[in-house]
Amino acid sequence: MGGVLEGVRVLDFGRYIAGPYCATLLAEFGAEVIRVEKRDGSEDRFVAPVGEGGEGALFLQVNRNKKCITLDPMKPQGQEVMRRLVATSDVVVANLPPQTLRAMKLDYESLKEIKPDIILTTATAFGGPGPWSDRVGFDGVGQVMSGAVYMTGKGDPPYRAAVNWVDFGTALHCAFGTLAALIERGKSGRGQVVEGALLATALSFTNATLIEQAVISANRVPTGNLGQTAAPADIYRTSDGWVLCQVTGQPLFIRWARLMGEDHWLSDPRFADDIKRGDHGPIVSERMARWCAERTTQQAVDTLGQAMIPAGPVLSPQQALEHPHIRATGFMQDVDYPGLPNPAPTARAAVRLSETPGEIVTRPPTLGEHTDRVLADIGYDADAIAALRRDGTI
């Protein structure tokens, strides 16, 4: 495939998002990634199905550029296959609970016996050490325990985000950690464990709010879309939709006040800094709401954009797909997959390298698509592969 990680082999035992997307990012920059699935398909393959075979939208997003084999690692023959795979690999990605890693012999001590310089990248729900270390959880658990959900919406009920920002944030941290571990191994020859946790990610993203609470006991409560530490910061109705505007910092506020024709607010002590503007947010937002209501969404975002004030339209998923800027940037790449009625618009890695860019080269694999090829690469002949298939190992 080429790329900065060419020559790095990754075994992906990950499920859902944190592990698989970490491995996808490595694959996008050139690593050979082998996804290992259950014989009848792992459960994350079928979330939000969109294809004839039941493959889901999430699977299509986070498994491009990979090979796929099926394997039952709990069988003795499966353990031998796994040992051979580990012996030829640089990284094992497995966002599984510690007890599951031990049962599958994917824990670091077991892996080191096979390949002393192996890197194990893992992610759990809660991290450790701690009383909840062995518990399982999904993205929403991190959201609710970090303070983020408490501060979202208007409080009754609280709202979690519809997108899995904790999972994807954990994948990003794990990919970063894996790259750091590969650099260290290049210097010292040592492998190590790279450990992410959903709760750790959520706490890091919410950290400023937690710092504010610990230091000054702000005791903030949710206020919907209305910002609390600057203004205007809200979502406003236009004549044909909605627009978000966020003004933080004095230079932006000066530009906004002059655009609104409220120059006298620049000397008003109520609006002297971000915190004071946040404290008087309803006043500032009422002015912005009147301005937006007199304009279409396009007029509002164009005028604000020309004034160098951060703003954007609230888009439906279909509108996001059709937005001219999103289309022009090439952020999304259409990827075909067997059985899909339409290509899947797949987001590329959200970082660009000028000299060695990542790329989506191959579609996500069908179940077990590369089993025979991968096993042949590690020394199994056709008869041995057929025997493994007959006994249910692959």
mmCIF file of C-alpha atoms in Angstrom:
data_model
loop_
_atom_site.group_PDB
_atom_site.id
_atom_site.type_symbol
_atom_site.label_atom_id
_atom_site.label_comp_id
_atom_site.label_asym_id
_atom_site.label_seq_id
_atom_site.Cartn_x
_atom_site.Cartn_y
_atom_site.Cartn_z
ATOM 1 C CA MET A 1 0.000 0.000 0.000
ATOM 2 C CA GLY A 2 2.908 2.395 0.734
ATOM 3 C CA GLY A 3 2.883 5.189 3.277
ATOM 4 C CA VAL A 4 4.878 6.144 6.343
ATOM 5 C CA LEU A 5 3.886 2.934 8.173
ATOM 6 C CA GLU A 6 4.691 0.566 5.307
ATOM 7 C CA GLY A 7 6.241 -2.597 6.732
ATOM 8 C CA VAL A 8 4.284 -2.443 10.013
ATOM 9 C CA ARG A 9 1.888 -5.372 10.511
ATOM 10 C CA VAL A 10 -1.080 -4.930 12.849
ATOM 11 C CA LEU A 11 -3.420 -7.637 14.151
ATOM 12 C CA ASP A 12 -6.808 -6.068 14.792
ATOM 13 C CA PHE A 13 -8.892 -7.950 17.362
ATOM 14 C CA GLY A 14 -10.821 -4.732 18.023
ATOM 15 C CA ARG A 15 -14.579 -4.412 18.166
ATOM 16 C CA TYR A 16 -16.950 -1.535 17.458
ATOM 17 C CA ILE A 17 -14.971 1.756 17.322
ATOM 18 C CA ALA A 18 -12.064 2.395 19.687
ATOM 19 C CA GLY A 19 -9.918 -0.537 18.539
ATOM 20 C CA PRO A 20 -11.002 -0.829 14.895
ATOM 21 C CA TYR A 21 -10.727 2.895 14.142
ATOM 22 C CA CYS A 22 -7.294 3.045 15.778
ATOM 23 C CA ALA A 23 -6.216 0.240 13.424
ATOM 24 C CA THR A 24 -7.890 1.992 10.475
ATOM 25 C CA LEU A 25 -5.834 5.127 11.045
ATOM 26 C CA LEU A 26 -2.676 3.028 11.051
ATOM 27 C CA ALA A 27 -3.833 1.326 7.843
ATOM 28 C CA GLU A 28 -4.588 4.642 6.167
ATOM 29 C CA PHE A 29 -0.940 5.606 6.574
ATOM 30 C CA GLY A 30 0.421 2.362 5.211
ATOM 31 C CA ALA A 31 0.338 -0.345 7.887
ATOM 32 C CA GLU A 32 -0.847 -3.832 6.905
ATOM 33 C CA VAL A 33 -3.850 -4.459 9.142
ATOM 34 C CA ILE A 34 -5.393 -7.905 9.533
ATOM 35 C CA ARG A 35 -8.830 -7.886 11.145
ATOM 36 C CA VAL A 36 -9.571 -11.102 13.060
ATOM 37 C CA GLU A 37 -13.283 -11.968 13.318
ATOM 38 C CA LYS A 38 -15.509 -14.712 14.630
ATOM 39 C CA ARG A 39 -16.351 -17.402 12.098
ATOM 40 C CA ASP A 40 -19.924 -16.153 11.654
ATOM 41 C CA GLY A 41 -18.919 -12.509 11.796
ATOM 42 C CA SER A 42 -18.252 -10.334 14.801
ATOM 43 C CA GLU A 43 -21.146 -8.360 16.199
ATOM 44 C CA ASP A 44 -19.769 -4.966 15.208
ATOM 45 C CA ARG A 45 -19.954 -5.928 11.533
ATOM 46 C CA PHE A 46 -23.758 -5.714 11.616
ATOM 47 C CA VAL A 47 -24.527 -2.454 13.455
ATOM 48 C CA ALA A 48 -26.933 -0.195 11.471
ATOM 49 C CA PRO A 49 -27.063 -2.542 8.450
ATOM 50 C CA VAL A 50 -27.032 -0.992 4.997
ATOM 51 C CA GLY A 51 -25.883 -3.832 2.747
ATOM 52 C CA GLU A 52 -27.403 -7.039 1.432
ATOM 53 C CA GLY A 53 -25.127 -9.094 3.664
ATOM 54 C CA GLY A 54 -26.096 -7.129 6.761
ATOM 55 C CA GLU A 55 -22.880 -5.118 6.973
ATOM 56 C CA GLY A 56 -23.457 -1.890 8.854
ATOM 57 C CA ALA A 57 -22.549 1.721 8.258
ATOM 58 C CA LEU A 58 -20.175 1.767 11.224
ATOM 59 C CA PHE A 59 -18.312 -1.311 9.953
ATOM 60 C CA LEU A 60 -17.895 0.296 6.527
ATOM 61 C CA GLN A 61 -16.486 3.450 8.085
ATOM 62 C CA VAL A 62 -13.860 1.938 10.370
ATOM 63 C CA ASN A 63 -12.590 -1.083 8.451
ATOM 64 C CA ARG A 64 -11.358 0.174 5.073
ATOM 65 C CA ASN A 65 -7.815 -0.762 4.000
ATOM 66 C CA LYS A 66 -7.871 -3.984 6.052
ATOM 67 C CA LYS A 67 -7.618 -7.681 5.354
ATOM 68 C CA CYS A 68 -9.990 -10.019 7.194
ATOM 69 C CA ILE A 69 -9.604 -13.550 8.486
ATOM 70 C CA THR A 70 -11.965 -15.632 10.574
ATOM 71 C CA LEU A 71 -10.574 -17.490 13.568
ATOM 72 C CA ASP A 72 -11.677 -19.171 16.778
ATOM 73 C CA PRO A 73 -8.710 -18.418 19.055
ATOM 74 C CA MET A 74 -10.160 -20.532 21.867
ATOM 75 C CA LYS A 75 -9.492 -23.764 19.963
ATOM 76 C CA PRO A 76 -5.995 -25.274 20.307
ATOM 77 C CA GLN A 77 -5.495 -25.035 16.550
ATOM 78 C CA GLY A 78 -6.699 -21.442 16.710
ATOM 79 C CA GLN A 79 -4.102 -20.682 19.344
ATOM 80 C CA GLU A 80 -1.394 -22.013 17.034
ATOM 81 C CA VAL A 81 -2.643 -19.835 14.186
ATOM 82 C CA MET A 82 -2.634 -16.855 16.512
ATOM 83 C CA ARG A 83 0.905 -17.584 17.718
ATOM 84 C CA ARG A 84 2.140 -17.618 14.140
ATOM 85 C CA LEU A 85 0.334 -14.372 13.382
ATOM 86 C CA VAL A 86 1.721 -12.640 16.481
ATOM 87 C CA ALA A 87 5.236 -13.830 15.662
ATOM 88 C CA THR A 88 5.079 -11.962 12.344
ATOM 89 C CA SER A 89 3.374 -8.798 13.663
ATOM 90 C CA ASP A 90 4.432 -5.533 15.242
ATOM 91 C CA VAL A 91 1.213 -4.434 16.946
ATOM 92 C CA VAL A 92 -1.829 -6.181 18.396
ATOM 93 C CA VAL A 93 -4.933 -3.984 18.784
ATOM 94 C CA ALA A 94 -7.574 -5.392 21.135
ATOM 95 C CA ASN A 95 -10.073 -3.151 22.933
ATOM 96 C CA LEU A 96 -11.281 -5.996 25.128
ATOM 97 C CA PRO A 97 -11.686 -6.325 28.923
ATOM 98 C CA PRO A 98 -8.569 -7.577 30.761
ATOM 99 C CA GLN A 99 -10.202 -10.885 31.663
ATOM 100 C CA THR A 100 -11.083 -11.489 28.000
ATOM 101 C CA LEU A 101 -7.544 -10.700 26.914
ATOM 102 C CA ARG A 102 -6.235 -13.250 29.395
ATOM 103 C CA ALA A 103 -8.727 -15.911 28.298
ATOM 104 C CA MET A 104 -7.739 -15.424 24.645
ATOM 105 C CA LYS A 105 -4.021 -15.250 25.564
ATOM 106 C CA LEU A 106 -3.858 -11.776 24.119
ATOM 107 C CA ASP A 107 -2.595 -10.274 27.371
ATOM 108 C CA TYR A 108 0.833 -8.647 27.181
ATOM 109 C CA GLU A 109 2.704 -11.366 29.075
ATOM 110 C CA SER A 110 1.374 -14.059 26.737
ATOM 111 C CA LEU A 111 2.177 -11.988 23.654
ATOM 112 C CA LYS A 112 5.708 -11.215 24.875
ATOM 113 C CA GLU A 113 6.465 -14.920 25.137
ATOM 114 C CA ILE A 114 5.809 -15.170 21.403
ATOM 115 C CA LYS A 115 7.401 -11.874 20.299
ATOM 116 C CA PRO A 116 9.367 -9.956 22.938
ATOM 117 C CA ASP A 117 9.128 -6.580 21.180
ATOM 118 C CA ILE A 118 5.395 -6.735 20.464
ATOM 119 C CA ILE A 119 3.241 -3.657 21.106
ATOM 120 C CA LEU A 120 -0.198 -4.305 22.608
ATOM 121 C CA THR A 121 -2.695 -1.493 22.090
ATOM 122 C CA THR A 122 -5.790 -1.942 24.184
ATOM 123 C CA ALA A 123 -8.696 0.129 25.423
ATOM 124 C CA THR A 124 -11.188 -0.559 28.180
ATOM 125 C CA ALA A 125 -14.281 1.252 29.368
ATOM 126 C CA PHE A 126 -13.020 2.482 32.727
ATOM 127 C CA GLY A 127 -9.250 2.027 32.827
ATOM 128 C CA GLY A 128 -7.446 1.142 35.988
ATOM 129 C CA PRO A 129 -6.470 0.420 38.571
ATOM 130 C CA GLY A 130 -9.823 0.959 40.203
ATOM 131 C CA PRO A 131 -12.916 -0.831 41.452
ATOM 132 C CA TRP A 132 -14.581 -0.648 38.028
ATOM 133 C CA SER A 133 -11.582 -1.819 35.987
ATOM 134 C CA ASP A 134 -13.160 -5.127 34.937
ATOM 135 C CA ARG A 135 -16.542 -3.672 34.020
ATOM 136 C CA VAL A 136 -17.603 -3.228 30.411
ATOM 137 C CA GLY A 137 -19.126 -0.159 28.835
ATOM 138 C CA PHE A 138 -19.748 1.788 25.664
ATOM 139 C CA ASP A 139 -19.257 5.391 24.578
ATOM 140 C CA GLY A 140 -22.272 6.660 26.517
ATOM 141 C CA VAL A 141 -20.804 5.518 29.834
ATOM 142 C CA GLY A 142 -17.842 7.821 29.354
ATOM 143 C CA GLN A 143 -20.146 10.657 28.365
ATOM 144 C CA VAL A 144 -22.361 10.406 31.433
ATOM 145 C CA MET A 145 -19.519 9.964 33.936
ATOM 146 C CA SER A 146 -17.425 12.889 32.703
ATOM 147 C CA GLY A 147 -19.893 15.693 33.418
ATOM 148 C CA ALA A 148 -20.538 16.233 29.699
ATOM 149 C CA VAL A 149 -24.063 14.814 29.634
ATOM 150 C CA TYR A 150 -25.010 16.683 32.816
ATOM 151 C CA MET A 151 -24.120 19.928 31.025
ATOM 152 C CA THR A 152 -25.908 19.067 27.761
ATOM 153 C CA GLY A 153 -29.490 20.040 27.010
ATOM 154 C CA LYS A 154 -31.550 21.743 29.671
ATOM 155 C CA GLY A 155 -31.121 19.162 32.391
ATOM 156 C CA ASP A 156 -34.450 17.365 32.539
ATOM 157 C CA PRO A 157 -33.712 15.000 30.998
ATOM 158 C CA PRO A 158 -29.976 15.285 30.374
ATOM 159 C CA TYR A 159 -28.892 14.472 26.814
ATOM 160 C CA ARG A 160 -25.940 12.455 25.588
ATOM 161 C CA ALA A 161 -24.448 13.329 22.224
ATOM 162 C CA ALA A 162 -25.809 11.351 19.279
ATOM 163 C CA VAL A 163 -22.294 10.791 17.916
ATOM 164 C CA ASN A 164 -19.724 8.530 19.590
ATOM 165 C CA TRP A 165 -17.138 11.161 20.435
ATOM 166 C CA VAL A 166 -15.733 9.177 23.361
ATOM 167 C CA ASP A 167 -15.114 6.100 21.221
ATOM 168 C CA PHE A 168 -13.512 8.020 18.382
ATOM 169 C CA GLY A 169 -11.477 10.131 20.801
ATOM 170 C CA THR A 170 -10.185 6.956 22.421
ATOM 171 C CA ALA A 171 -9.250 5.570 19.000
ATOM 172 C CA LEU A 172 -7.289 8.750 18.261
ATOM 173 C CA HIS A 173 -5.449 8.542 21.584
ATOM 174 C CA CYS A 174 -4.660 4.873 20.977
ATOM 175 C CA ALA A 175 -3.344 5.544 17.478
ATOM 176 C CA PHE A 176 -1.166 8.350 18.836
ATOM 177 C CA GLY A 177 0.110 6.064 21.602
ATOM 178 C CA THR A 178 0.831 3.274 19.121
ATOM 179 C CA LEU A 179 2.898 5.595 16.955
ATOM 180 C CA ALA A 180 4.821 6.750 20.024
ATOM 181 C CA ALA A 181 5.445 3.120 21.023
ATOM 182 C CA LEU A 182 6.699 2.295 17.517
ATOM 183 C CA ILE A 183 9.121 5.237 17.688
ATOM 184 C CA GLU A 184 10.360 4.071 21.101
ATOM 185 C CA ARG A 185 10.805 0.509 19.863
ATOM 186 C CA GLY A 186 12.860 1.853 16.985
ATOM 187 C CA LYS A 187 15.179 3.486 19.525
ATOM 188 C CA SER A 188 15.362 0.839 22.260
ATOM 189 C CA GLY A 189 14.024 -2.374 20.730
ATOM 190 C CA ARG A 190 11.412 -2.611 23.485
ATOM 191 C CA GLY A 191 7.719 -3.258 23.065
ATOM 192 C CA GLN A 192 5.128 -2.060 25.537
ATOM 193 C CA VAL A 193 1.431 -1.749 26.348
ATOM 194 C CA VAL A 194 -0.520 1.211 24.973
ATOM 195 C CA GLU A 195 -3.667 1.574 27.057
ATOM 196 C CA GLY A 196 -6.628 3.825 26.379
ATOM 197 C CA ALA A 197 -9.895 4.088 28.285
ATOM 198 C CA LEU A 198 -13.263 5.546 27.359
ATOM 199 C CA LEU A 199 -13.602 7.265 30.723
ATOM 200 C CA ALA A 200 -10.101 8.766 30.457
ATOM 201 C CA THR A 201 -10.936 10.189 27.033
ATOM 202 C CA ALA A 202 -14.220 11.665 28.233
ATOM 203 C CA LEU A 203 -12.553 13.239 31.274
ATOM 204 C CA SER A 204 -9.810 14.750 29.111
ATOM 205 C CA PHE A 205 -12.342 16.312 26.739
ATOM 206 C CA THR A 206 -14.382 17.691 29.642
ATOM 207 C CA ASN A 207 -11.341 18.684 31.683
ATOM 208 C CA ALA A 208 -11.682 22.473 31.512
ATOM 209 C CA THR A 209 -15.167 22.270 33.032
ATOM 210 C CA LEU A 210 -13.852 20.015 35.796
ATOM 211 C CA ILE A 211 -10.925 22.349 36.483
ATOM 212 C CA GLU A 212 -13.281 25.314 36.745
ATOM 213 C CA GLN A 213 -15.458 23.387 39.190
ATOM 214 C CA ALA A 214 -12.535 22.261 41.342
ATOM 215 C CA VAL A 215 -10.854 25.665 41.481
ATOM 216 C CA ILE A 216 -13.749 28.124 41.836
ATOM 217 C CA SER A 217 -16.825 25.902 42.433
ATOM 218 C CA ALA A 218 -18.728 27.421 39.525
ATOM 219 C CA ASN A 219 -21.568 24.898 40.007
ATOM 220 C CA ARG A 220 -22.778 25.397 36.460
ATOM 221 C CA VAL A 221 -26.074 23.969 35.283
ATOM 222 C CA PRO A 222 -27.077 23.165 31.698
ATOM 223 C CA THR A 223 -28.460 25.989 29.571
ATOM 224 C CA GLY A 224 -29.264 24.255 26.293
ATOM 225 C CA ASN A 225 -27.325 25.686 23.374
ATOM 226 C CA LEU A 226 -26.654 28.975 25.130
ATOM 227 C CA GLY A 227 -22.962 29.396 25.943
ATOM 228 C CA GLN A 228 -21.991 30.263 29.500
ATOM 229 C CA THR A 229 -18.461 31.650 29.237
ATOM 230 C CA ALA A 230 -18.864 33.897 26.177
ATOM 231 C CA ALA A 231 -21.586 35.439 24.018
ATOM 232 C CA PRO A 232 -23.120 35.325 21.557
ATOM 233 C CA ALA A 233 -22.777 31.566 21.561
ATOM 234 C CA ASP A 234 -25.990 29.821 20.628
ATOM 235 C CA ILE A 235 -28.008 28.268 17.797
ATOM 236 C CA TYR A 236 -30.347 30.792 16.220
ATOM 237 C CA ARG A 237 -33.437 30.424 14.042
ATOM 238 C CA THR A 238 -33.255 32.003 10.610
ATOM 239 C CA SER A 239 -36.125 32.515 8.192
ATOM 240 C CA ASP A 240 -35.548 29.038 6.738
ATOM 241 C CA GLY A 241 -33.475 27.055 9.231
ATOM 242 C CA TRP A 242 -30.902 27.391 11.973
ATOM 243 C CA VAL A 243 -27.383 28.770 12.315
ATOM 244 C CA LEU A 244 -24.746 28.497 15.021
ATOM 245 C CA CYS A 245 -22.646 31.508 15.966
ATOM 246 C CA GLN A 246 -19.808 31.451 18.516
ATOM 247 C CA VAL A 247 -17.998 34.604 19.579
ATOM 248 C CA THR A 248 -15.124 34.157 22.023
ATOM 249 C CA GLY A 249 -12.479 36.800 22.702
ATOM 250 C CA GLN A 250 -12.483 40.578 22.464
ATOM 251 C CA PRO A 251 -11.477 40.926 18.782
ATOM 252 C CA LEU A 252 -14.387 38.744 17.693
ATOM 253 C CA PHE A 253 -16.812 40.561 19.966
ATOM 254 C CA ILE A 254 -15.742 43.920 18.524
ATOM 255 C CA ARG A 255 -16.409 42.697 14.991
ATOM 256 C CA TRP A 256 -19.750 41.214 16.010
ATOM 257 C CA ALA A 257 -20.942 44.324 17.911
ATOM 258 C CA ARG A 258 -20.106 46.545 14.953
ATOM 259 C CA LEU A 259 -21.897 44.186 12.554
ATOM 260 C CA MET A 260 -24.968 44.358 14.797
ATOM 261 C CA GLY A 261 -24.743 48.167 15.039
ATOM 262 C CA GLU A 262 -24.185 47.957 18.801
ATOM 263 C CA ASP A 263 -20.880 49.828 19.107
ATOM 264 C CA HIS A 264 -21.985 51.261 22.450
ATOM 265 C CA TRP A 265 -21.868 47.736 23.890
ATOM 266 C CA LEU A 266 -18.080 47.906 23.567
ATOM 267 C CA SER A 267 -17.975 50.355 26.487
ATOM 268 C CA ASP A 268 -20.805 48.698 28.449
ATOM 269 C CA PRO A 269 -19.380 47.063 31.631
ATOM 270 C CA ARG A 270 -21.870 44.202 31.295
ATOM 271 C CA PHE A 271 -20.011 43.061 28.188
ATOM 272 C CA ALA A 272 -16.450 43.910 29.160
ATOM 273 C CA ASP A 273 -15.048 40.391 28.787
ATOM 274 C CA ASP A 274 -16.074 36.870 27.840
ATOM 275 C CA ILE A 275 -17.225 35.844 31.312
ATOM 276 C CA LYS A 276 -19.348 38.966 31.754
ATOM 277 C CA ARG A 277 -20.803 38.442 28.285
ATOM 278 C CA GLY A 278 -21.559 34.844 29.213
ATOM 279 C CA ASP A 279 -23.244 36.016 32.413
ATOM 280 C CA HIS A 280 -25.418 38.327 30.301
ATOM 281 C CA GLY A 281 -25.777 35.812 27.484
ATOM 282 C CA PRO A 282 -29.564 36.068 27.159
ATOM 283 C CA ILE A 283 -29.284 39.792 26.359
ATOM 284 C CA VAL A 284 -26.591 39.250 23.727
ATOM 285 C CA SER A 285 -28.361 36.244 22.252
ATOM 286 C CA GLU A 286 -31.667 38.106 21.976
ATOM 287 C CA ARG A 287 -29.947 40.677 19.767
ATOM 288 C CA MET A 288 -28.354 37.984 17.645
ATOM 289 C CA ALA A 289 -31.670 36.129 17.379
ATOM 290 C CA ARG A 290 -33.403 39.201 15.951
ATOM 291 C CA TRP A 291 -30.635 39.669 13.391
ATOM 292 C CA CYS A 292 -30.786 36.012 12.274
ATOM 293 C CA ALA A 293 -34.585 35.940 12.070
ATOM 294 C CA GLU A 294 -34.476 38.624 9.385
ATOM 295 C CA ARG A 295 -32.198 36.552 7.138
ATOM 296 C CA THR A 296 -32.028 33.200 5.455
ATOM 297 C CA THR A 297 -29.482 30.708 6.735
ATOM 298 C CA GLN A 298 -27.317 31.324 3.667
ATOM 299 C CA GLN A 299 -27.449 35.087 4.121
ATOM 300 C CA ALA A 300 -26.597 34.796 7.798
ATOM 301 C CA VAL A 301 -23.588 32.480 7.409
ATOM 302 C CA ASP A 302 -22.274 34.416 4.405
ATOM 303 C CA THR A 303 -22.474 37.770 6.198
ATOM 304 C CA LEU A 304 -20.939 36.379 9.386
ATOM 305 C CA GLY A 305 -18.253 34.594 7.401
ATOM 306 C CA GLN A 306 -17.300 37.744 5.519
ATOM 307 C CA ALA A 307 -17.022 39.531 8.886
ATOM 308 C CA MET A 308 -14.673 36.740 10.080
ATOM 309 C CA ILE A 309 -17.103 35.629 12.777
ATOM 310 C CA PRO A 310 -17.344 31.835 13.379
ATOM 311 C CA ALA A 311 -20.699 30.538 12.144
ATOM 312 C CA GLY A 312 -22.178 27.569 10.377
ATOM 313 C CA PRO A 313 -25.552 26.208 9.273
ATOM 314 C CA VAL A 314 -27.267 23.376 11.132
ATOM 315 C CA LEU A 315 -27.322 20.667 8.473
ATOM 316 C CA SER A 316 -29.264 17.445 8.252
ATOM 317 C CA PRO A 317 -27.199 14.369 7.300
ATOM 318 C CA GLN A 318 -28.402 14.723 3.691
ATOM 319 C CA GLN A 319 -27.537 18.407 3.647
ATOM 320 C CA ALA A 320 -24.077 17.615 5.032
ATOM 321 C CA LEU A 321 -23.503 15.190 2.144
ATOM 322 C CA GLU A 322 -24.572 17.858 -0.364
ATOM 323 C CA HIS A 323 -22.839 20.902 1.130
ATOM 324 C CA PRO A 324 -20.592 22.480 -1.520
ATOM 325 C CA HIS A 325 -17.650 23.034 0.803
ATOM 326 C CA ILE A 326 -17.738 19.494 2.168
ATOM 327 C CA ARG A 327 -17.871 18.165 -1.382
ATOM 328 C CA ALA A 328 -15.058 20.423 -2.587
ATOM 329 C CA THR A 329 -12.603 19.569 0.174
ATOM 330 C CA GLY A 330 -12.449 15.865 -0.616
ATOM 331 C CA PHE A 331 -12.935 14.985 3.048
ATOM 332 C CA MET A 332 -15.211 12.150 1.919
ATOM 333 C CA GLN A 333 -14.412 9.391 -0.561
ATOM 334 C CA ASP A 334 -17.013 7.163 -2.189
ATOM 335 C CA VAL A 335 -16.196 3.516 -1.467
ATOM 336 C CA ASP A 336 -18.000 0.624 -3.123
ATOM 337 C CA TYR A 337 -18.793 -2.570 -1.219
ATOM 338 C CA PRO A 338 -20.511 -5.757 -2.426
ATOM 339 C CA GLY A 339 -24.275 -5.543 -1.991
ATOM 340 C CA LEU A 340 -24.559 -1.808 -1.345
ATOM 341 C CA PRO A 341 -27.226 0.018 -3.376
ATOM 342 C CA ASN A 342 -24.952 3.098 -3.435
ATOM 343 C CA PRO A 343 -21.289 3.759 -2.640
ATOM 344 C CA ALA A 344 -20.494 4.578 0.990
ATOM 345 C CA PRO A 345 -19.216 8.169 1.438
ATOM 346 C CA THR A 346 -16.335 7.444 3.786
ATOM 347 C CA ALA A 347 -14.496 10.139 5.735
ATOM 348 C CA ARG A 348 -10.760 10.062 5.199
ATOM 349 C CA ALA A 349 -8.417 10.417 8.156
ATOM 350 C CA ALA A 350 -9.035 13.959 9.378
ATOM 351 C CA VAL A 351 -5.386 14.997 9.144
ATOM 352 C CA ARG A 352 -3.323 15.597 6.035
ATOM 353 C CA LEU A 353 0.417 15.129 5.616
ATOM 354 C CA SER A 354 1.804 17.224 2.777
ATOM 355 C CA GLU A 355 4.475 14.726 1.707
ATOM 356 C CA THR A 356 3.141 11.351 2.850
ATOM 357 C CA PRO A 357 -0.656 11.593 2.923
ATOM 358 C CA GLY A 358 -2.849 8.746 4.038
ATOM 359 C CA GLU A 359 -5.270 7.254 1.572
ATOM 360 C CA ILE A 360 -8.223 4.916 1.315
ATOM 361 C CA VAL A 361 -6.939 2.242 -1.046
ATOM 362 C CA THR A 362 -9.219 -0.751 -0.524
ATOM 363 C CA ARG A 363 -12.831 -1.210 0.543
ATOM 364 C CA PRO A 364 -13.624 -2.921 3.865
ATOM 365 C CA PRO A 365 -13.186 -6.707 3.637
ATOM 366 C CA THR A 366 -15.974 -9.210 3.351
ATOM 367 C CA LEU A 367 -16.089 -11.781 6.145
ATOM 368 C CA GLY A 368 -13.002 -13.998 5.971
ATOM 369 C CA GLU A 369 -12.063 -12.627 2.572
ATOM 370 C CA HIS A 370 -8.319 -12.984 3.153
ATOM 371 C CA THR A 371 -8.187 -16.035 5.418
ATOM 372 C CA ASP A 372 -6.526 -18.383 2.945
ATOM 373 C CA ARG A 373 -4.023 -15.781 1.776
ATOM 374 C CA VAL A 374 -2.967 -14.713 5.270
ATOM 375 C CA LEU A 375 -2.623 -18.297 6.504
ATOM 376 C CA ALA A 376 -0.559 -19.207 3.457
ATOM 377 C CA ASP A 377 1.752 -16.290 4.269
ATOM 378 C CA ILE A 378 2.452 -17.758 7.732
ATOM 379 C CA GLY A 379 3.198 -21.262 6.484
ATOM 380 C CA TYR A 380 -0.093 -23.152 6.112
ATOM 381 C CA ASP A 381 -0.528 -25.122 2.908
ATOM 382 C CA ALA A 382 -3.857 -25.783 1.199
ATOM 383 C CA ASP A 383 -4.446 -29.097 2.994
ATOM 384 C CA ALA A 384 -3.747 -27.568 6.413
ATOM 385 C CA ILE A 385 -6.081 -24.658 5.691
ATOM 386 C CA ALA A 386 -8.815 -27.051 4.591
ATOM 387 C CA ALA A 387 -8.373 -29.043 7.822
ATOM 388 C CA LEU A 388 -8.691 -25.867 9.904
ATOM 389 C CA ARG A 389 -11.890 -25.035 8.061
ATOM 390 C CA ARG A 390 -13.326 -28.523 8.589
ATOM 391 C CA ASP A 391 -12.763 -28.472 12.341
ATOM 392 C CA GLY A 392 -14.243 -24.991 12.765
ATOM 393 C CA THR A 393 -11.040 -23.149 13.597
ATOM 394 C CA ILE A 394 -11.459 -20.754 10.679
#
